[in-house]
JSON list of C-alpha atoms in Angstrom, two decimals:
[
{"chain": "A", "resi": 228, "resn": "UNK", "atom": "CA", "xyz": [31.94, 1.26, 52.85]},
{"chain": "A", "resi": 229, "resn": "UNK", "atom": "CA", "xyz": [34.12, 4.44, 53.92]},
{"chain": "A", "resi": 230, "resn": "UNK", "atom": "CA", "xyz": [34.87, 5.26, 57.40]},
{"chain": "A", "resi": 231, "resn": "UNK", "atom": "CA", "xyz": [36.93, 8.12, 58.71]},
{"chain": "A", "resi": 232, "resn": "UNK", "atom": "CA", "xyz": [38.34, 7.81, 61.97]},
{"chain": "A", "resi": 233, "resn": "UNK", "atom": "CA", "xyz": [39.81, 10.20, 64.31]},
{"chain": "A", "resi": 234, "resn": "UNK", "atom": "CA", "xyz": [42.25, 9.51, 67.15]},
{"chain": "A", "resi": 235, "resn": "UNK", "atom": "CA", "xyz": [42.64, 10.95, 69.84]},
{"chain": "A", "resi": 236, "resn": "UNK", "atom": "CA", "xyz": [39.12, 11.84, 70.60]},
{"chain": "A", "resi": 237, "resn": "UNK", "atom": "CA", "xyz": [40.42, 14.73, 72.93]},
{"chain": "A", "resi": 238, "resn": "UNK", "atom": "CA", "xyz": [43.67, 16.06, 73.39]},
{"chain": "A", "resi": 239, "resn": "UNK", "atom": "CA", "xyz": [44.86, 18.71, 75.97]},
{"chain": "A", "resi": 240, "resn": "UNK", "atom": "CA", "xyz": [47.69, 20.61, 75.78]},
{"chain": "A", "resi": 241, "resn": "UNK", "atom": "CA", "xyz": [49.86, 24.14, 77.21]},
{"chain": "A", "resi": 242, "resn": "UNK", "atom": "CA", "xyz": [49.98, 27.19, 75.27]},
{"chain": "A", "resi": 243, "resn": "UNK", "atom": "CA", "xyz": [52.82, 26.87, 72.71]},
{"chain": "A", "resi": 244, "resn": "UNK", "atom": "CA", "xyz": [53.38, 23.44, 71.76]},
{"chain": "A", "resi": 245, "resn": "UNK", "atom": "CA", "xyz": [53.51, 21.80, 68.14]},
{"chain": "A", "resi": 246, "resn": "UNK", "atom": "CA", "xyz": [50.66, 19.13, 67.93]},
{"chain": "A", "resi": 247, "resn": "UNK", "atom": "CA", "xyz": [49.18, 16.57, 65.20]},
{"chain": "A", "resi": 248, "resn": "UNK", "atom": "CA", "xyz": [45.42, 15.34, 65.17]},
{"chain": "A", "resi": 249, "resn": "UNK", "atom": "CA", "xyz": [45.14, 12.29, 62.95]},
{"chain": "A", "resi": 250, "resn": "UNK", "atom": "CA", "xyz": [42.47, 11.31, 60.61]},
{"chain": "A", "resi": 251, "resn": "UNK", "atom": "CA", "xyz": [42.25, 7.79, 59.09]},
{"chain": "A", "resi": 252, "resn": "UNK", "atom": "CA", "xyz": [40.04, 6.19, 56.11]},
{"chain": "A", "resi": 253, "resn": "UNK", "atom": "CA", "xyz": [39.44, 2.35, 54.80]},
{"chain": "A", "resi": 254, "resn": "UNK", "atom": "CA", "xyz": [38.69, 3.32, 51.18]},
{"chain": "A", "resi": 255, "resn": "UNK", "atom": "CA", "xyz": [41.69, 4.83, 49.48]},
{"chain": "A", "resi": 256, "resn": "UNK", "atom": "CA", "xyz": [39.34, 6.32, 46.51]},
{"chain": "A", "resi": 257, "resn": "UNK", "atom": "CA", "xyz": [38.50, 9.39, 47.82]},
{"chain": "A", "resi": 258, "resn": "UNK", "atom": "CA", "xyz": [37.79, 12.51, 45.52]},
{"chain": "A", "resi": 259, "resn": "UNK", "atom": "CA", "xyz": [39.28, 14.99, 48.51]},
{"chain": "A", "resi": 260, "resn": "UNK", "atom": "CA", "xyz": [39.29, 15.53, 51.99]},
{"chain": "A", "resi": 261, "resn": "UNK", "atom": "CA", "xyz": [38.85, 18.38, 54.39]},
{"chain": "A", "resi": 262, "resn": "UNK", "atom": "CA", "xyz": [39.36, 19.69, 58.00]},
{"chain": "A", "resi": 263, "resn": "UNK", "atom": "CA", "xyz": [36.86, 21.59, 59.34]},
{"chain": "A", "resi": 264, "resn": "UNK", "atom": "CA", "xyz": [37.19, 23.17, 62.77]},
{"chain": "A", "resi": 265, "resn": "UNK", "atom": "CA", "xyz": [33.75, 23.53, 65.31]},
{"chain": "A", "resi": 266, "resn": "UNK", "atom": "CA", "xyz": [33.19, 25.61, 67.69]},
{"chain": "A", "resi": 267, "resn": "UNK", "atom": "CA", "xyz": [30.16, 25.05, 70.75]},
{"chain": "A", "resi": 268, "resn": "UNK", "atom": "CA", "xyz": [27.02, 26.66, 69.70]},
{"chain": "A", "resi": 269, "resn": "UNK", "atom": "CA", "xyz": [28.68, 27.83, 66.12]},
{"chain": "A", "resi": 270, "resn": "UNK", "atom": "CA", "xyz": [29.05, 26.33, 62.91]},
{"chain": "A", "resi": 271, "resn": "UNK", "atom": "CA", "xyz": [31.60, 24.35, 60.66]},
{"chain": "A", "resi": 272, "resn": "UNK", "atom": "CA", "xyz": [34.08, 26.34, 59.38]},
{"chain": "A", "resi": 273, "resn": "UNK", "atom": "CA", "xyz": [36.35, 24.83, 57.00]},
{"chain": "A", "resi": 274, "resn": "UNK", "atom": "CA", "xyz": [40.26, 24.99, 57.38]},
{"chain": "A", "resi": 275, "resn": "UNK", "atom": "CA", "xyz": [41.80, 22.94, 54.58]},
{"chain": "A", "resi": 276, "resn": "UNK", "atom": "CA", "xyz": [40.99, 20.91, 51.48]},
{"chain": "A", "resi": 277, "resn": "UNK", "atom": "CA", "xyz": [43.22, 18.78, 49.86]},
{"chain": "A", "resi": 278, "resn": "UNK", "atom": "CA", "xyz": [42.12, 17.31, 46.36]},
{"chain": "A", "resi": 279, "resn": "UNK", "atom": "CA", "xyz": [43.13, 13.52, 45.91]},
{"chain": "A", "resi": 280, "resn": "UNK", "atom": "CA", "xyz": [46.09, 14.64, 43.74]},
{"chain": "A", "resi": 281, "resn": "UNK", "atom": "CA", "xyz": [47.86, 16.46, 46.27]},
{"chain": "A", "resi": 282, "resn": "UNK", "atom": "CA", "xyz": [49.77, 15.76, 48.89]},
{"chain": "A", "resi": 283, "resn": "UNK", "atom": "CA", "xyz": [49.61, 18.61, 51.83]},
{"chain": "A", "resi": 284, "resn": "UNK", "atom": "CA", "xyz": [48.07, 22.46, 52.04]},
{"chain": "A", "resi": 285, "resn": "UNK", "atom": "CA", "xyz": [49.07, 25.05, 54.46]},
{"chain": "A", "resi": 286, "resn": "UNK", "atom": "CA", "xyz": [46.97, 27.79, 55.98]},
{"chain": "A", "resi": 287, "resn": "UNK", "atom": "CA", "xyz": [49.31, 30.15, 58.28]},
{"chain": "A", "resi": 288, "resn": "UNK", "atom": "CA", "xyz": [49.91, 27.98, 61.59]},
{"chain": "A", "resi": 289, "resn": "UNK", "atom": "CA", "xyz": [47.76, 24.82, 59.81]},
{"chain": "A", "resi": 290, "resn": "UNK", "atom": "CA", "xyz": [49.50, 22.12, 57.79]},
{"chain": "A", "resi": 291, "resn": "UNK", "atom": "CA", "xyz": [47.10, 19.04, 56.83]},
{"chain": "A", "resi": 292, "resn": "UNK", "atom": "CA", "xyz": [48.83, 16.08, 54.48]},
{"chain": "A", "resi": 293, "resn": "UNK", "atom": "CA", "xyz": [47.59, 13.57, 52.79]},
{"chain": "A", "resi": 294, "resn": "UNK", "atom": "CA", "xyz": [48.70, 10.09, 52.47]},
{"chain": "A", "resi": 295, "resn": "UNK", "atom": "CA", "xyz": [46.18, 8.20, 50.19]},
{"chain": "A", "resi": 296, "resn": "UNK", "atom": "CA", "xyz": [48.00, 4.95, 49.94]},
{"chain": "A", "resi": 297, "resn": "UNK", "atom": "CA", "xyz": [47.82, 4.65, 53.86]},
{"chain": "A", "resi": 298, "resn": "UNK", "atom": "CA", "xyz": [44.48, 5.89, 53.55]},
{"chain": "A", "resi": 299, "resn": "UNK", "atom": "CA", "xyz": [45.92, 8.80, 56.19]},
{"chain": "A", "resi": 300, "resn": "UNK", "atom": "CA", "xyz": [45.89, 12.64, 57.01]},
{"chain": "A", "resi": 301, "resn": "UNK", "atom": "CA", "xyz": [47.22, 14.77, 59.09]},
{"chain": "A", "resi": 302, "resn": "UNK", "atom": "CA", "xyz": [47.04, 17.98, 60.50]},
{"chain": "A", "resi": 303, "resn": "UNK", "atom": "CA", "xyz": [49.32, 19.99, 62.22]},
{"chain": "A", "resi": 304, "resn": "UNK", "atom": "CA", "xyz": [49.13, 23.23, 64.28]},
{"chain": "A", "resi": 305, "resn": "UNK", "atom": "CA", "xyz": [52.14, 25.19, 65.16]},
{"chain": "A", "resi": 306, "resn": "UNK", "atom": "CA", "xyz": [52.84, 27.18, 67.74]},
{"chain": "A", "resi": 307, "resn": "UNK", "atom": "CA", "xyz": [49.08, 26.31, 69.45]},
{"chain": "A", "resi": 308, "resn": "UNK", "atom": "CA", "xyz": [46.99, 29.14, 71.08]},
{"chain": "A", "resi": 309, "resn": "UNK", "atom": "CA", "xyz": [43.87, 29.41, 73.44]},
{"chain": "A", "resi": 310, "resn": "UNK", "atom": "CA", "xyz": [41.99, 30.40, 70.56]},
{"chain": "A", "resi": 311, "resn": "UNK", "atom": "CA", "xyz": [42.63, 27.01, 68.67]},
{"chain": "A", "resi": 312, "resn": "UNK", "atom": "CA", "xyz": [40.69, 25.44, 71.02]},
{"chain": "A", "resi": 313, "resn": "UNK", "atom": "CA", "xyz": [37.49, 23.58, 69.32]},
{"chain": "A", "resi": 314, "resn": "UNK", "atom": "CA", "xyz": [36.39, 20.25, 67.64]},
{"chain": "A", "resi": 315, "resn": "UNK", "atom": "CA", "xyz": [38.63, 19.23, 64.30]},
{"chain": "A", "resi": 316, "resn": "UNK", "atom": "CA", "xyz": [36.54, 17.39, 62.37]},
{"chain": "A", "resi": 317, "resn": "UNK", "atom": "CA", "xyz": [37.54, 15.17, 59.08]},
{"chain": "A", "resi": 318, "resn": "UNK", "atom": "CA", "xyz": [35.71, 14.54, 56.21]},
{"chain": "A", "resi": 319, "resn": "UNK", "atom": "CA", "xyz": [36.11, 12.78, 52.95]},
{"chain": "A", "resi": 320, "resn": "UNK", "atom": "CA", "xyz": [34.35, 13.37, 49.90]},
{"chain": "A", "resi": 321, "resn": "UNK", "atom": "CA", "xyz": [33.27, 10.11, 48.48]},
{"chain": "A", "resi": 322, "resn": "UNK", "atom": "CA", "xyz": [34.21, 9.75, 44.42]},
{"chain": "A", "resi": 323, "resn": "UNK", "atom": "CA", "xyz": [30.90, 8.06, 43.97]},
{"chain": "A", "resi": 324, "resn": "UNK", "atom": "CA", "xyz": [28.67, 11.33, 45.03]},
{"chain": "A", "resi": 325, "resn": "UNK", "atom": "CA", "xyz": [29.13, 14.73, 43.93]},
{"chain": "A", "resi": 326, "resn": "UNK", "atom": "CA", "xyz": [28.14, 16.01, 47.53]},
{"chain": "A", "resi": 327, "resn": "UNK", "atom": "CA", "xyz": [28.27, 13.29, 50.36]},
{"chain": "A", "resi": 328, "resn": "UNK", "atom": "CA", "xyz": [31.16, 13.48, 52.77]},
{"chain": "A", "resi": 329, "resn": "UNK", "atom": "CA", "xyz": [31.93, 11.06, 55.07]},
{"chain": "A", "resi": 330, "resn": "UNK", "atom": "CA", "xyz": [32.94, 12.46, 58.54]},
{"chain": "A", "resi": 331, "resn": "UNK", "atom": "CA", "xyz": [34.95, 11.21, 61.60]},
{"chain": "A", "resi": 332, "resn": "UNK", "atom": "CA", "xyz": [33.88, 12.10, 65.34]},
{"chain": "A", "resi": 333, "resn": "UNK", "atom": "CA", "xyz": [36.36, 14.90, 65.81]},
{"chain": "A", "resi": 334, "resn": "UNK", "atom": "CA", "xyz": [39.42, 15.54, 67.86]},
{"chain": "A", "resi": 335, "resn": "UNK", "atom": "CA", "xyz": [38.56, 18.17, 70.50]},
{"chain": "A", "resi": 336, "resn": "UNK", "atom": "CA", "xyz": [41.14, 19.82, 71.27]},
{"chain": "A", "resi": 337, "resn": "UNK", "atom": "CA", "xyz": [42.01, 22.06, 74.36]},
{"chain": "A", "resi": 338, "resn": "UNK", "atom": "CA", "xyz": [44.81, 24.15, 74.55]},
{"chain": "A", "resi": 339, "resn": "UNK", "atom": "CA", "xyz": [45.55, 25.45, 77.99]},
{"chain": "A", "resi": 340, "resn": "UNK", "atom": "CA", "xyz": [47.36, 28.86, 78.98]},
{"chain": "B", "resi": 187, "resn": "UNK", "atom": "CA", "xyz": [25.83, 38.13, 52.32]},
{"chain": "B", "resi": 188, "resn": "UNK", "atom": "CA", "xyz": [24.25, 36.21, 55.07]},
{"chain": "B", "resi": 189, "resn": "UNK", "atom": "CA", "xyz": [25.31, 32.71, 55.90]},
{"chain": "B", "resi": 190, "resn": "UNK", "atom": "CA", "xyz": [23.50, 29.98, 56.11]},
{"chain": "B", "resi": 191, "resn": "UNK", "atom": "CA", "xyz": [20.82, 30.48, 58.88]},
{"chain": "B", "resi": 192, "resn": "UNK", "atom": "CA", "xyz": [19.26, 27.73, 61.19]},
{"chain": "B", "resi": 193, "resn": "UNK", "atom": "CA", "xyz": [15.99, 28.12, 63.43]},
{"chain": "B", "resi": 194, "resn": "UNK", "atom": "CA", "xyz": [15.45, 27.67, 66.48]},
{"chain": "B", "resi": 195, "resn": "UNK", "atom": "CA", "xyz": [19.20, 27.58, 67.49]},
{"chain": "B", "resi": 196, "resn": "UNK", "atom": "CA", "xyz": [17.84, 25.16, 70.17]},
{"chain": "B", "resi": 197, "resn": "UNK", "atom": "CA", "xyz": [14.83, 23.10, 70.27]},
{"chain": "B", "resi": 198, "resn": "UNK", "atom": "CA", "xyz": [13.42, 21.11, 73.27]},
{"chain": "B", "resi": 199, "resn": "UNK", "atom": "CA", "xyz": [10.89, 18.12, 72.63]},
{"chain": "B", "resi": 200, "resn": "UNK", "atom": "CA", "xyz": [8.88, 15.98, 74.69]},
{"chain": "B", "resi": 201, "resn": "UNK", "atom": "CA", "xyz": [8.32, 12.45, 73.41]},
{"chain": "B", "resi": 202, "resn": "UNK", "atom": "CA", "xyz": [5.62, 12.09, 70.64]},
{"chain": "B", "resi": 203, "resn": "UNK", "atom": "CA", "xyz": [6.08, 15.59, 69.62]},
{"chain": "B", "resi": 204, "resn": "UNK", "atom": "CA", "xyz": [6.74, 17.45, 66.13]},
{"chain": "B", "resi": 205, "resn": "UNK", "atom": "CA", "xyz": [10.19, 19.27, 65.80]},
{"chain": "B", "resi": 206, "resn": "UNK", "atom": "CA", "xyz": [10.31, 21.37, 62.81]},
{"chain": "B", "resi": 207, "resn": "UNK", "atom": "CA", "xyz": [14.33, 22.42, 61.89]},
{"chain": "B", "resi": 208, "resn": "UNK", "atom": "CA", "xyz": [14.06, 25.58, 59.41]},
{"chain": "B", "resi": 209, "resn": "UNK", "atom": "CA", "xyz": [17.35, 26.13, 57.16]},
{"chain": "B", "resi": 210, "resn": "UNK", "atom": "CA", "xyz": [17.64, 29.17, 55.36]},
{"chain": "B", "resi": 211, "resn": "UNK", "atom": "CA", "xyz": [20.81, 28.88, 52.88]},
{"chain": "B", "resi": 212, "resn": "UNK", "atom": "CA", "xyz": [22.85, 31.46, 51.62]},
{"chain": "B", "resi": 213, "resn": "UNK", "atom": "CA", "xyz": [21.46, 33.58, 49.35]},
{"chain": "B", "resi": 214, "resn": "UNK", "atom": "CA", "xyz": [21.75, 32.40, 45.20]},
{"chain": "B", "resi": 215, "resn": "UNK", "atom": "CA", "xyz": [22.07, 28.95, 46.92]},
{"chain": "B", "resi": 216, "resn": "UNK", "atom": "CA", "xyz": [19.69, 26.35, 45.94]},
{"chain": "B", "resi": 217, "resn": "UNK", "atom": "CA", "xyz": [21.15, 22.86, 47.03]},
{"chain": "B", "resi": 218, "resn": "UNK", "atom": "CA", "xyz": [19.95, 22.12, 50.49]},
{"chain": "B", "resi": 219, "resn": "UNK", "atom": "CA", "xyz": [21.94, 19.38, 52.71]},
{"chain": "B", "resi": 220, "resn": "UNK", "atom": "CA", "xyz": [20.85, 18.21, 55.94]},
{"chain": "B", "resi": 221, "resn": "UNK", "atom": "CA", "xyz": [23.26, 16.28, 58.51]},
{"chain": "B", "resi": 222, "resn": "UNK", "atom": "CA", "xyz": [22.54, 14.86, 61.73]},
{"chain": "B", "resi": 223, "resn": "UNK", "atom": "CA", "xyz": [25.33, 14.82, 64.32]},
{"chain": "B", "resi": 224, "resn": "UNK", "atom": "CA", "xyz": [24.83, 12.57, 67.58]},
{"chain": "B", "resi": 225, "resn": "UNK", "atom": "CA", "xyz": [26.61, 13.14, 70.68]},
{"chain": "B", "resi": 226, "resn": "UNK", "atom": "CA", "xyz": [29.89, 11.96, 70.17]},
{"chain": "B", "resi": 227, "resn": "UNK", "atom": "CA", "xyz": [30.00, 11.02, 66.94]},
{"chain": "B", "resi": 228, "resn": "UNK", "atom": "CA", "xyz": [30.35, 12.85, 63.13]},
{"chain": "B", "resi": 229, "resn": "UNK", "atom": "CA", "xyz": [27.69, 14.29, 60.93]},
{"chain": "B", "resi": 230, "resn": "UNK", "atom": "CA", "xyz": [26.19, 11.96, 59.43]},
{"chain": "B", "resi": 231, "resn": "UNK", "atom": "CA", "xyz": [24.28, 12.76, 55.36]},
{"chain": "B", "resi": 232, "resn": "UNK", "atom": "CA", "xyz": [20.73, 12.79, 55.64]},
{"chain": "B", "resi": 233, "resn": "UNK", "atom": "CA", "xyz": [19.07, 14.63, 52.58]},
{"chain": "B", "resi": 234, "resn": "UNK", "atom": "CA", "xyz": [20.02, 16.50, 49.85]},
{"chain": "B", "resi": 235, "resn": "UNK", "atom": "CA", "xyz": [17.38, 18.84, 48.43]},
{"chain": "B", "resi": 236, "resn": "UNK", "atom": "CA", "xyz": [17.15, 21.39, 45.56]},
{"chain": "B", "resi": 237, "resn": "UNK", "atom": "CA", "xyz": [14.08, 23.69, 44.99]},
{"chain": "B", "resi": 238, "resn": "UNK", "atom": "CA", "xyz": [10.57, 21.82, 45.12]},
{"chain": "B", "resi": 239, "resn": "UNK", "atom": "CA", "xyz": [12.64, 17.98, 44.84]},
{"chain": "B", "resi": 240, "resn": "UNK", "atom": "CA", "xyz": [14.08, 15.58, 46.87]},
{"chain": "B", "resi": 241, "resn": "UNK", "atom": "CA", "xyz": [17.28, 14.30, 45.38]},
{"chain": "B", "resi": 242, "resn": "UNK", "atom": "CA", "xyz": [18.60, 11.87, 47.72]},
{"chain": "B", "resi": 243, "resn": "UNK", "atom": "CA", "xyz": [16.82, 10.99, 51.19]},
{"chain": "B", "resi": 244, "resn": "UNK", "atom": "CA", "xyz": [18.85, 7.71, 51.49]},
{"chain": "B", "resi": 245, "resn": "UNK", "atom": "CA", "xyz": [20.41, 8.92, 54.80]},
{"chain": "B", "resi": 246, "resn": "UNK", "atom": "CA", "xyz": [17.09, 9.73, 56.29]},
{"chain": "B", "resi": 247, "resn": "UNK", "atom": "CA", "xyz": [15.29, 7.66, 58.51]},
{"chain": "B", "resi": 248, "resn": "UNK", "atom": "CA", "xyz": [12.31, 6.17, 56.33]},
{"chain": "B", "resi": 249, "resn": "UNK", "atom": "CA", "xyz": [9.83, 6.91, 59.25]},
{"chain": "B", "resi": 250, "resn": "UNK", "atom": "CA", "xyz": [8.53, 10.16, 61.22]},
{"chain": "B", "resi": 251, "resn": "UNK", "atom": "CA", "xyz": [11.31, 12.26, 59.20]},
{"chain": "B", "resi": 252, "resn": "UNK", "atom": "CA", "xyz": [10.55, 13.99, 55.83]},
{"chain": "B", "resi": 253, "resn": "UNK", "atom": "CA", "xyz": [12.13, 17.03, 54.40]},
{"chain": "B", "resi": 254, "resn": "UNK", "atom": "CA", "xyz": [11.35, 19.98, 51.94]},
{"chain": "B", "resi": 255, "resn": "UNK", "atom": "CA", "xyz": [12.49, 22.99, 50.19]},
{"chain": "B", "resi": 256, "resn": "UNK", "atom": "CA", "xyz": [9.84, 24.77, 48.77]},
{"chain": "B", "resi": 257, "resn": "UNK", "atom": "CA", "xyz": [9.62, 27.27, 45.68]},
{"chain": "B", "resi": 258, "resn": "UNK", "atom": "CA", "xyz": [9.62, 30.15, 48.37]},
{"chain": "B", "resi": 259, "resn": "UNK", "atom": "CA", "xyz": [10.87, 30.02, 52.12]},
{"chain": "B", "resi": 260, "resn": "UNK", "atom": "CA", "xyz": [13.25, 28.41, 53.82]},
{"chain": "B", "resi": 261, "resn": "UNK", "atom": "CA", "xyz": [14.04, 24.29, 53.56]},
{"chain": "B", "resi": 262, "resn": "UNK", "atom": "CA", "xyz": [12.53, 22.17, 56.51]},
{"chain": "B", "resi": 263, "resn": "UNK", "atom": "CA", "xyz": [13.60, 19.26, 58.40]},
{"chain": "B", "resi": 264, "resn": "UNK", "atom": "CA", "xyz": [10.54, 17.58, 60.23]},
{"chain": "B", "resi": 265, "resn": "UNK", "atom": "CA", "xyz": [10.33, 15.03, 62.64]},
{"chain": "B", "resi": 266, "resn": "UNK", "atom": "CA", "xyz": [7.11, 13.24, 63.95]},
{"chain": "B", "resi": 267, "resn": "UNK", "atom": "CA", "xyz": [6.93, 11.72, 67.15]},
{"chain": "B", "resi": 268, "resn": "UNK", "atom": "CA", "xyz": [9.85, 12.26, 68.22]},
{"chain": "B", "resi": 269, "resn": "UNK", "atom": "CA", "xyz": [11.71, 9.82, 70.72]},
{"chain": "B", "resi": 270, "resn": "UNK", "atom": "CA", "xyz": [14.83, 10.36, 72.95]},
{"chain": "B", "resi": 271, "resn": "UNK", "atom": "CA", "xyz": [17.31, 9.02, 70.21]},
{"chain": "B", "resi": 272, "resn": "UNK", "atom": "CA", "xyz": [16.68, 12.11, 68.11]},
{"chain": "B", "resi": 273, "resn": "UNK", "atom": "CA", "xyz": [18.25, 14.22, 70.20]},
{"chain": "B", "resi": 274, "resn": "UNK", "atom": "CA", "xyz": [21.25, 15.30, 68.48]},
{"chain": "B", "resi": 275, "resn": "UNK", "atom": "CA", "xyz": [22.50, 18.69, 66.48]},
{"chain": "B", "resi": 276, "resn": "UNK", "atom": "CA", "xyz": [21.24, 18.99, 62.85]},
{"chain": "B", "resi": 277, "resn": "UNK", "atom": "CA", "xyz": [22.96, 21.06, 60.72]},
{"chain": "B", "resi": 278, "resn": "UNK", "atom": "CA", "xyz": [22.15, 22.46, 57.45]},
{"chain": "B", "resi": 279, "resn": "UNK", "atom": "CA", "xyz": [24.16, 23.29, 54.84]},
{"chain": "B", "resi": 280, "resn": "UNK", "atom": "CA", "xyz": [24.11, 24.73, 50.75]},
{"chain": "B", "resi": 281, "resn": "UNK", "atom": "CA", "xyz": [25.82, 25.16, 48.02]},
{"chain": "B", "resi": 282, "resn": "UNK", "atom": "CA", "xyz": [25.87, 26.68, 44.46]},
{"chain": "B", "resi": 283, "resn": "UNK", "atom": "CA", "xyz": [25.70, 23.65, 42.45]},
{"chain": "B", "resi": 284, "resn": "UNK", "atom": "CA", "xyz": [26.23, 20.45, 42.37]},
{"chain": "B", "resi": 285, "resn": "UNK", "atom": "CA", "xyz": [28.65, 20.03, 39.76]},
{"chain": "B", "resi": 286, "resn": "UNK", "atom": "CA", "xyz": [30.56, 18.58, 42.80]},
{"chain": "B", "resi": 287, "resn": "UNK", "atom": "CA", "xyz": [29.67, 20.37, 45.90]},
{"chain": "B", "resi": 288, "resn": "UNK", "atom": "CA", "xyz": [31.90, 18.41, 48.28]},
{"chain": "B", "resi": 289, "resn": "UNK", "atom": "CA", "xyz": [34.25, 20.98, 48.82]},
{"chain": "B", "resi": 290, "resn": "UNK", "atom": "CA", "xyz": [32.00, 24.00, 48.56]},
{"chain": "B", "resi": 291, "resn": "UNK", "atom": "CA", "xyz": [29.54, 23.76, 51.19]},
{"chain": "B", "resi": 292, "resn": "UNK", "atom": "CA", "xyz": [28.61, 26.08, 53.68]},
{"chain": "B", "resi": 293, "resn": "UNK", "atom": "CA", "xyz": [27.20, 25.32, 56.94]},
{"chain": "B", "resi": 294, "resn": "UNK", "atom": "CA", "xyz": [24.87, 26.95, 59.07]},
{"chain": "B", "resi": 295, "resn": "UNK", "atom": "CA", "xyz": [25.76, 27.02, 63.19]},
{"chain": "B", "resi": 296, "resn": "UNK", "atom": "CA", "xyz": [22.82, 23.77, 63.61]},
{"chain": "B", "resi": 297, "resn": "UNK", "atom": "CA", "xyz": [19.82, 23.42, 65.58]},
{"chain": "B", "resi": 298, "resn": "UNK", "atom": "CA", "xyz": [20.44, 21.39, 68.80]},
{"chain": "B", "resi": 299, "resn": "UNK", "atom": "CA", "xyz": [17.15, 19.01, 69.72]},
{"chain": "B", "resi": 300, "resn": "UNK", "atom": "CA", "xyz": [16.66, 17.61, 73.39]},
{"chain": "B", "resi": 301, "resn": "UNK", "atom": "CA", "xyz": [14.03, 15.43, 73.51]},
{"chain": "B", "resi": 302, "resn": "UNK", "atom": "CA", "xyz": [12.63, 15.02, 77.04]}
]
């Protein structure tokens, strides 16, 4: 059974700073996996999707990897702003479905002037 | 094009109520996903529907929750009776097709249920 796993649950930071939020999964055959950002009151928007072949995207300031072996990913904000603060959720789509993804609690993340 | 719309935005309960969770998806969309996301934890796959069928419920509770997306109108998400532990956010989201529809869902902004 996949689970996705997100550490730290919350993270605070100043203005400025280079961070990583990590995202972990027990089942190494994935098909791909995403970040999604979420805002209070607002939907999922999603940031990045890596396919199981590849090993990183970028997205201006946004850099996720992807380490399938370690059953690992990453993603990293440079250069963090107020606005960046939100929920980061994870979420791995499953090779058995077409459409189920398997999601971790979220990193939310506050980025402080 | 509109998003995906959810209705009410919030929804308050008593115990032994009906909630009714209306998802509208985007427009030439006709896969239907619901998710339900408790407090503290990630969404969690419910149902998946497509016009007038159920495709896979196996996330949904097997009691006092059903689901439907009719020919016309939006796709529902009921619950019976509800009790305190369904208070959580449900969101809704669709897609084009199913071909694989993992990476190309869209959500809507979820319904938030308090059940008092």
């Amino acid at each position: 059974k996949q689970e996705v796993t997100q550490i730290p649950a919350a993270l605070s930071v100043p203005e400025g700073e280079n961070l990583v939020l990590n995202c972990s999964f027990t089942d190494s055959a994935i098909y791909n996996l995403q970040w999604f950002r979420q805002d209070p009151g607002k939907g999922l928007t999603s940031l990045l999707l890596i396919q199981s072949s590849q090993r990183e995207q970028t997205s201006g300031r946004l850099n996720a990897s992807l380490d399938k072996s370690s059953g690992r990913s990453t993603l990293y904000i440079a250069a963090s702003q107020p606005g960046d603060s939100a929920t980061y959720l994870c979420a791995v789509g499953a090779v058995w479905s077409n459409y189920q993804l398997i999601w971790g609690a979220g990193t939310k993340l506050i980025i402080k002037p | 094009n509109a998003g995906v719309m959810q209705n009410p935005r919030h929804l308050v309960r008593r115990r032994g109520q009906e909630a009714r969770l209306r998802c509208s998806p985007m427009k030439g969309h006709s896969h239907v996903y619901w998710y339900r996301q408790l407090p503290e934890e990630g969404l969690k796959f419910m149902v998946y529907l497509q016009k007038e069928n159920i495709i896979d419920e196996s996330g949904m509770p097997k009691e006092r929750f059903s689901a439907e997306f009719p020919k016309e109108g939006p796709s529902i998400l009921r619950i019976q009776q509800v009790v305190r532990g369904d208070s959580a956010a449900y969101f809704c989201a669709s897609s084009l097709s199913t071909a694989r529809s993992t990476d190309t869902q869209y959500f809507g902004p979820g319904t938030r249920l308090t059940v008092l």
